Coordinates of C-alpha atoms in Angstrom, one line a residue:
Chain A
X1 CA -180.5 20.1 86.1
X2 CA -178.0 19.4 88.8
X3 CA -176.7 23.0 89.1
X4 CA -180.2 24.5 89.6
X5 CA -182.0 22.6 92.1
X6 CA -183.9 25.5 93.5
X7 CA -185.3 26.7 90.2
X8 CA -188.7 28.2 90.6
X9 CA -191.4 28.0 88.0
X10 CA -190.8 30.1 84.7
X11 CA -189.0 33.2 85.1
X12 CA -186.4 35.6 86.2
X13 CA -185.3 33.8 89.5
X14 CA -184.0 31.0 87.6
X15 CA -181.8 33.1 85.5
X16 CA -180.8 35.8 88.2
X17 CA -177.6 33.9 89.2
X18 CA -176.2 33.3 85.6
X19 CA -174.8 36.6 85.9
X20 CA -174.5 37.9 82.3
X21 CA -178.1 39.3 82.1
X22 CA -177.0 42.8 82.5
X23 CA -174.6 42.7 79.8
X24 CA -176.8 40.5 77.5
X25 CA -177.1 43.0 74.6
X26 CA -173.4 43.7 74.6
X27 CA -172.6 39.9 74.6
X28 CA -175.1 39.5 71.6
X29 CA -173.5 42.3 69.7
X30 CA -170.1 40.7 70.1
X31 CA -171.4 37.2 69.0
X32 CA -173.0 39.1 66.1
X33 CA -169.6 40.5 65.1
X34 CA -167.9 37.0 65.7
X35 CA -170.5 35.5 63.2
X36 CA -169.6 38.1 60.8
X37 CA -166.1 37.4 61.1
X38 CA -166.8 33.8 60.3
X39 CA -168.7 34.8 57.2
X40 CA -165.7 37.1 56.1
X41 CA -163.5 34.4 56.4
X42 CA -165.6 32.2 54.5
X43 CA -165.6 34.6 51.7
X44 CA -161.7 35.1 51.8
X45 CA -161.5 31.5 51.4
X46 CA -164.1 31.3 48.5
X47 CA -162.3 34.3 46.7
X48 CA -159.1 32.4 47.5
X49 CA -157.5 35.3 49.1
X50 CA -153.8 35.2 50.4
X51 CA -153.6 32.3 53.1
X52 CA -151.7 34.4 55.6
X53 CA -154.3 37.1 55.6
X54 CA -157.0 34.5 56.4
X55 CA -154.9 33.1 59.2
X56 CA -154.7 36.8 60.6
X57 CA -158.4 37.0 60.4
X58 CA -158.6 33.8 62.3
X59 CA -156.3 34.9 64.9
X60 CA -158.4 38.0 65.3
X61 CA -161.6 35.9 65.5
X62 CA -160.1 33.5 68.1
X63 CA -159.1 36.6 70.3
X64 CA -162.5 38.0 70.1
X65 CA -164.1 34.6 71.2
X66 CA -161.5 34.3 74.0
X67 CA -162.6 38.0 75.2
X68 CA -166.2 36.8 75.4
X69 CA -165.2 33.6 77.2
X70 CA -163.1 35.7 79.6
X71 CA -166.0 38.2 80.2
X72 CA -168.5 35.5 80.8
X73 CA -166.2 33.7 83.0
X74 CA -165.6 36.7 85.3
X75 CA -169.4 37.3 85.5
X76 CA -169.7 33.8 86.5
X77 CA -167.1 33.8 89.2
X78 CA -168.5 37.0 90.6
X79 CA -171.9 35.5 90.9
X80 CA -170.5 32.2 92.2
X81 CA -168.9 34.4 94.8
X82 CA -171.7 36.3 95.7
X83 CA -174.3 33.7 95.5
X84 CA -172.9 30.1 96.2
X85 CA -174.0 28.7 99.5
X86 CA -171.3 27.2 101.6
X87 CA -172.0 23.7 100.7
X88 CA -171.9 24.2 96.9
X89 CA -168.9 26.3 96.8
X90 CA -166.4 23.5 96.4
X91 CA -168.4 22.0 93.4
X92 CA -168.9 25.3 91.8
X93 CA -165.3 26.0 92.0
X94 CA -164.1 22.6 90.6
X95 CA -166.5 23.2 87.8
X96 CA -165.2 26.8 87.0
X97 CA -161.5 25.4 87.4
X98 CA -162.4 22.8 84.7
X99 CA -163.7 25.5 82.4
X100 CA -160.8 27.7 82.9
X101 CA -158.4 24.7 82.0
X102 CA -160.5 24.2 78.9
X103 CA -160.1 27.7 78.1
X104 CA -156.3 27.8 78.6
X105 CA -155.8 24.6 76.7
X106 CA -158.0 25.4 73.7
Chain B
X1 CA -151.0 22.0 39.3
X2 CA -152.3 18.9 41.1
X3 CA -154.1 20.8 43.5
X4 CA -156.3 23.0 41.3
X5 CA -157.7 21.1 38.2
X6 CA -160.6 23.1 38.0
X7 CA -158.8 26.5 38.0
X8 CA -160.4 28.8 35.2
X9 CA -158.1 30.4 32.8
X10 CA -158.0 34.0 34.1
X11 CA -156.4 34.7 37.2
X12 CA -155.2 31.0 37.6
X13 CA -151.8 31.9 38.0
X14 CA -152.3 34.4 40.7
X15 CA -154.3 31.9 42.6
X16 CA -152.3 28.7 42.0
X17 CA -149.9 29.2 44.9
X18 CA -152.6 30.0 47.7
X19 CA -152.8 26.3 48.0
X20 CA -156.3 25.5 49.9
X21 CA -158.2 25.5 46.6
X22 CA -158.4 21.7 46.5
X23 CA -160.2 21.7 49.7
X24 CA -162.2 24.8 49.3
X25 CA -165.6 23.1 49.8
X26 CA -164.4 21.3 52.8
X27 CA -163.1 24.7 54.4
X28 CA -166.3 26.5 53.6
X29 CA -168.3 23.6 55.1
X30 CA -166.1 23.9 58.3
X31 CA -166.5 27.9 58.3
X32 CA -170.4 27.3 57.9
X33 CA -170.4 25.0 60.9
X34 CA -168.4 27.5 62.9
X35 CA -170.9 30.1 61.9
X36 CA -173.5 28.2 63.2
X37 CA -171.6 27.6 66.5
X38 CA -171.5 31.3 66.9
X39 CA -175.4 31.5 66.4
X40 CA -175.9 28.5 68.9
X41 CA -173.7 30.6 71.6
X42 CA -175.8 33.7 70.9
X43 CA -178.9 31.6 71.3
X44 CA -177.6 30.2 74.6
X45 CA -176.8 33.7 76.0
X46 CA -180.3 35.0 74.7
X47 CA -181.9 32.2 76.7
X48 CA -179.6 32.8 79.6
X49 CA -178.5 29.1 79.6
X50 CA -175.8 28.1 82.2
X51 CA -172.5 29.9 81.8
X52 CA -170.3 27.0 82.1
X53 CA -172.2 25.3 79.3
X54 CA -171.7 28.5 77.2
X55 CA -168.0 28.3 78.2
X56 CA -167.8 24.7 76.8
X57 CA -169.4 25.7 73.6
X58 CA -166.9 28.5 73.3
X59 CA -163.9 26.2 73.9
X60 CA -165.4 23.9 71.3
X61 CA -165.7 26.7 68.7
X62 CA -162.1 27.9 69.5
X63 CA -160.8 24.4 68.8
X64 CA -162.8 24.2 65.6
X65 CA -161.2 27.5 64.3
X66 CA -157.8 26.2 65.3
X67 CA -158.2 23.1 63.4
X68 CA -159.2 25.4 60.2
X69 CA -156.1 27.6 61.0
X70 CA -153.7 24.6 61.2
X71 CA -155.0 23.2 58.1
X72 CA -154.7 26.2 56.1
X73 CA -151.3 26.7 57.5
X74 CA -150.1 23.2 56.6
X75 CA -151.4 23.8 53.1
X76 CA -149.6 27.1 52.8
X77 CA -146.3 25.6 54.1
X78 CA -146.6 22.7 51.5
X79 CA -146.9 25.2 48.7
X80 CA -144.3 27.4 50.2
X81 CA -142.0 24.4 50.2
X82 CA -142.9 23.7 46.6
X83 CA -143.5 26.9 44.8
X84 CA -141.3 29.6 46.5
X85 CA -138.2 30.7 44.4
X86 CA -134.9 30.7 46.2
X87 CA -135.0 34.4 46.6
X88 CA -138.4 34.7 48.3
X89 CA -138.1 31.7 50.6
X90 CA -136.7 33.7 53.6
X91 CA -139.3 36.3 53.3
X92 CA -142.1 33.6 53.1
X93 CA -140.6 32.0 56.0
X94 CA -140.6 35.0 58.2
X95 CA -144.3 35.6 57.3
X96 CA -145.3 32.1 58.0
X97 CA -143.3 32.2 61.4
X98 CA -145.1 35.3 62.3
X99 CA -148.5 33.6 61.5
X100 CA -147.6 30.8 63.7
X101 CA -146.6 33.0 66.5
X102 CA -150.0 34.7 66.2
X103 CA -151.8 31.2 66.3
X104 CA -149.6 30.2 69.4
X105 CA -150.4 33.3 71.3
X106 CA -154.1 33.8 70.4
Chain C
X1 CA -158.4 26.9 108.5
X2 CA -158.7 23.4 106.9
X3 CA -156.0 23.9 104.5
X4 CA -153.3 25.2 106.9
X5 CA -152.8 22.7 109.7
X6 CA -149.0 23.1 109.7
X7 CA -148.9 26.8 109.9
X8 CA -146.3 28.1 112.2
X9 CA -147.3 30.7 114.8
X10 CA -145.5 33.7 113.6
X11 CA -146.4 35.2 110.2
X12 CA -149.3 32.6 110.0
X13 CA -151.9 35.3 109.6
X14 CA -150.1 37.1 106.6
X15 CA -149.8 33.7 104.9
X16 CA -153.1 31.9 105.7
X17 CA -154.8 33.6 102.8
X18 CA -152.3 32.5 100.1
X19 CA -154.0 29.1 99.8
X20 CA -151.3 26.8 98.6
X21 CA -149.4 26.0 101.8
X22 CA -151.1 22.7 102.2
X23 CA -149.8 21.5 98.8
X24 CA -146.5 23.1 99.0
X25 CA -144.3 20.2 99.0
X26 CA -146.3 18.9 96.0
X27 CA -145.9 22.2 94.2
X28 CA -142.2 22.4 95.0
X29 CA -141.8 18.9 93.5
X30 CA -143.5 19.8 90.3
X31 CA -141.4 22.9 89.9
X32 CA -138.4 20.7 90.5
X33 CA -139.4 18.6 87.7
X34 CA -140.1 21.5 85.4
X35 CA -136.5 22.7 86.2
X36 CA -135.2 19.3 85.1
X37 CA -137.2 19.5 82.0
X38 CA -135.4 22.9 81.2
X39 CA -132.2 21.4 81.8
X40 CA -133.1 18.4 79.5
X41 CA -134.1 20.7 76.8
X42 CA -130.8 22.5 77.2
X43 CA -129.0 19.2 76.8
X44 CA -131.0 18.3 73.8
X45 CA -130.0 21.6 72.2
X46 CA -126.3 21.1 73.2
X47 CA -126.3 17.7 71.8
X48 CA -128.0 19.0 68.6
X49 CA -130.8 16.5 68.9
X50 CA -133.7 16.4 66.4
X51 CA -135.5 19.8 66.6
X52 CA -139.0 18.2 66.4
X53 CA -138.1 16.2 69.3
X54 CA -137.1 19.1 71.3
X55 CA -140.4 20.8 70.4
X56 CA -142.2 18.0 71.9
X57 CA -140.4 18.4 75.0
X58 CA -141.2 21.9 75.0
X59 CA -144.8 21.2 74.8
X60 CA -144.7 18.9 77.7
X61 CA -142.9 21.4 79.7
X62 CA -145.6 24.2 78.8
X63 CA -148.4 21.8 79.7
X64 CA -146.7 21.0 83.1
X65 CA -146.4 24.7 83.8
X66 CA -149.9 25.3 83.0
X67 CA -151.1 22.6 85.3
X68 CA -149.2 24.2 88.1
X69 CA -150.8 27.7 87.2
X70 CA -154.3 26.0 87.0
X71 CA -153.7 24.4 90.5
X72 CA -152.5 27.6 92.0
X73 CA -155.5 29.5 90.4
X74 CA -158.0 27.1 91.7
X75 CA -156.5 27.2 95.2
X76 CA -156.4 31.1 94.9
X77 CA -160.0 31.2 93.9
X78 CA -161.1 28.7 96.5
X79 CA -159.5 31.0 99.1
X80 CA -160.8 34.2 97.6
X81 CA -164.3 32.7 97.8
X82 CA -163.9 31.7 101.5
X83 CA -161.9 34.4 102.9
X84 CA -162.6 37.8 100.9
X85 CA -164.4 40.4 102.7
X86 CA -167.6 41.9 100.9
X87 CA -165.5 45.1 100.1
X88 CA -162.6 43.5 98.6
X89 CA -164.4 40.8 96.4
X90 CA -164.6 42.9 93.3
X91 CA -161.0 43.9 93.4
X92 CA -160.0 40.3 94.0
X93 CA -162.1 39.1 91.2
X94 CA -160.8 41.7 88.8
X95 CA -157.3 40.7 89.7
X96 CA -158.0 36.9 89.2
X97 CA -159.7 37.7 86.1
X98 CA -156.5 39.4 84.6
X99 CA -154.6 36.5 85.7
X100 CA -156.7 34.2 83.8
X101 CA -156.7 36.3 80.8
X102 CA -152.8 36.0 81.0
X103 CA -152.8 32.3 81.2
X104 CA -155.3 32.1 78.3
X105 CA -153.3 34.4 76.2
X106 CA -149.8 33.0 77.1
Chain D
X1 CA -124.0 27.4 54.7
X2 CA -124.0 30.5 56.9
X3 CA -125.8 28.6 59.7
X4 CA -122.8 26.1 60.4
X5 CA -119.6 27.6 59.8
X6 CA -118.1 26.0 62.8
X7 CA -119.3 22.3 62.1
X8 CA -116.6 20.0 63.2
X9 CA -115.6 17.2 60.7
X10 CA -117.0 14.1 62.5
X11 CA -120.8 13.8 62.6
X12 CA -121.3 17.2 60.9
X13 CA -123.3 15.6 58.0
X14 CA -125.8 14.3 60.6
X15 CA -126.2 17.4 62.4
X16 CA -126.0 19.9 59.8
X17 CA -129.8 19.9 59.0
X18 CA -130.9 20.2 62.6
X19 CA -130.7 23.9 61.8
X20 CA -130.2 25.6 65.2
X21 CA -126.5 25.2 65.6
X22 CA -125.6 28.7 64.7
X23 CA -127.6 30.2 67.5
X24 CA -126.8 27.3 70.0
X25 CA -125.3 29.7 72.4
X26 CA -128.2 32.0 72.4
X27 CA -130.7 29.2 72.8
X28 CA -128.6 27.7 75.7
X29 CA -128.6 31.1 77.3
X30 CA -132.4 31.5 77.0
X31 CA -133.0 28.0 78.4
X32 CA -130.7 28.9 81.3
X33 CA -132.7 31.8 82.0
X34 CA -135.8 29.8 81.8
X35 CA -134.5 27.4 84.3
X36 CA -133.8 30.5 86.6
X37 CA -137.3 31.4 86.3
X38 CA -138.4 27.9 87.4
X39 CA -136.0 28.3 90.5
X40 CA -137.6 31.7 90.9
X41 CA -141.1 30.3 91.0
X42 CA -140.0 27.6 93.4
X43 CA -138.6 30.2 95.7
X44 CA -141.8 32.2 95.5
X45 CA -143.9 29.3 96.4
X46 CA -141.6 28.3 99.2
X47 CA -141.8 31.8 100.7
X48 CA -145.5 31.7 100.1
X49 CA -145.5 34.9 98.1
X50 CA -148.9 36.2 96.7
X51 CA -150.6 33.7 94.3
X52 CA -151.3 36.1 91.7
X53 CA -147.7 37.3 91.4
X54 CA -146.6 33.7 91.1
X55 CA -149.1 33.2 88.2
X56 CA -147.6 36.2 86.6
X57 CA -144.3 34.8 86.6
X58 CA -145.6 31.5 85.4
X59 CA -147.2 33.4 82.4
X60 CA -143.8 35.2 81.6
X61 CA -142.0 31.8 81.7
X62 CA -144.5 30.2 79.5
X63 CA -143.9 33.0 77.0
X64 CA -140.2 32.7 77.2
X65 CA -140.6 28.9 76.4
X66 CA -143.0 29.6 73.5
X67 CA -140.4 32.1 72.1
X68 CA -137.8 29.4 72.0
X69 CA -140.2 27.0 70.6
X70 CA -141.2 29.4 67.8
X71 CA -137.4 30.1 67.1
X72 CA -136.6 26.5 66.8
X73 CA -139.5 25.9 64.6
X74 CA -138.5 28.8 62.2
X75 CA -135.1 27.4 62.1
X76 CA -136.4 24.0 61.4
X77 CA -138.7 25.1 58.7
X78 CA -136.1 27.1 57.0
X79 CA -133.8 24.0 57.0
X80 CA -136.7 21.7 55.9
X81 CA -137.4 24.2 53.0
X82 CA -133.6 24.3 52.0
X83 CA -132.5 20.6 52.4
X84 CA -135.5 18.3 52.3
X85 CA -135.4 16.1 49.2
X86 CA -138.7 16.1 47.2
X87 CA -139.5 12.7 48.4
X88 CA -139.3 13.5 52.1
X89 CA -140.9 16.9 51.9
X90 CA -144.4 15.8 52.5
X91 CA -143.4 13.7 55.6
X92 CA -141.3 16.5 57.1
X93 CA -144.4 18.8 56.4
X94 CA -146.7 16.6 58.2
X95 CA -144.3 16.3 61.1
X96 CA -143.7 20.1 61.4
X97 CA -147.6 20.7 61.2
X98 CA -148.2 18.2 64.1
X99 CA -145.4 20.1 66.1
X100 CA -147.2 23.5 65.4
X101 CA -150.4 21.7 66.4
X102 CA -149.0 20.6 69.7
X103 CA -147.7 24.2 70.3
X104 CA -150.8 25.9 69.5
X105 CA -152.8 23.4 71.8
X106 CA -150.5 23.6 74.7

């Protein structure tokens, strides 16, 4: 609500600056695959497969998630850079920096 | 022995040292929730919600995955410690250390 | 402009966009403390202190380093945002994103 | 036994289980290099070098620190495995797991 004060009624204009629209199908595909990884790990646990192999799959899934996050972040920064007005830049930056810090620390 | 009271006769010996059996329902539950988080993030992308909010959800999902990994690892080390014969200890340790390194770096 | 009130005449133009000048003494202080942490850890190893305590100190030092990196990155992004010409924005962003990816993965 | 051939008479018993004694000179060397990296980063900031280059150095330093931590942890687990009595195993494991969690999250 506070980040979108100019939102027009329903529609594209509200969304245009979110920045990942162009790649939406690709992101959705990647999330679909990540969801599949979660199911695969469930199955491995259910079948009591070797713990180290499960940890390897979890590391792969974490990396896949991180890649999605880094992609979304780059899109976001790009659109921040292009679209943020001079008076909202500082707030946008602080917000992005907090998101980066959460990624680095998680 | 204490961690696997319901182990069926066939195959029990193979599985006994995997170490997470006792908590299997809990791990499966956590994975189910993580799968739900993936679906929720898909939905957020599909609905073009605010990017920073999506990143927050990804960080939460990464943390949940890490917790599962740390739990499995602790279980594994505990059973390593208890069950590994003197001649396989070194190999088990090197294997666990590589898994830890992958977690730390992913 | 606002971030560099003490910039000396010569070389100012080259440095003006680096963005951390204003906080230089603070960053240098933090690095000094991190250097001290490295020395402290050396001493702990030399005195053969308890391994887990050393690991705790290493985690603290890693967090301190990460904070410096996140601070520099925020400064950099802020100046990127303010100073990059329209034709260098894309390259700057890609460069910053690679740096963020290295931080997230290290 | 192979890790502590030079253990001196006094205090040896207290230190013998800390596990990194054999590699002490190597660890001290690595810490010395990390200390040098901290000084190098200070210099880069003082000379106002390009921010992204500084971030690259910080990532390299973080990786070097992580390697030290992973080495110490492997040593510790190895000696835990070999030396912990049956009644202190659980506590040692919980302690090691907390240290691993701090490394993964830092």
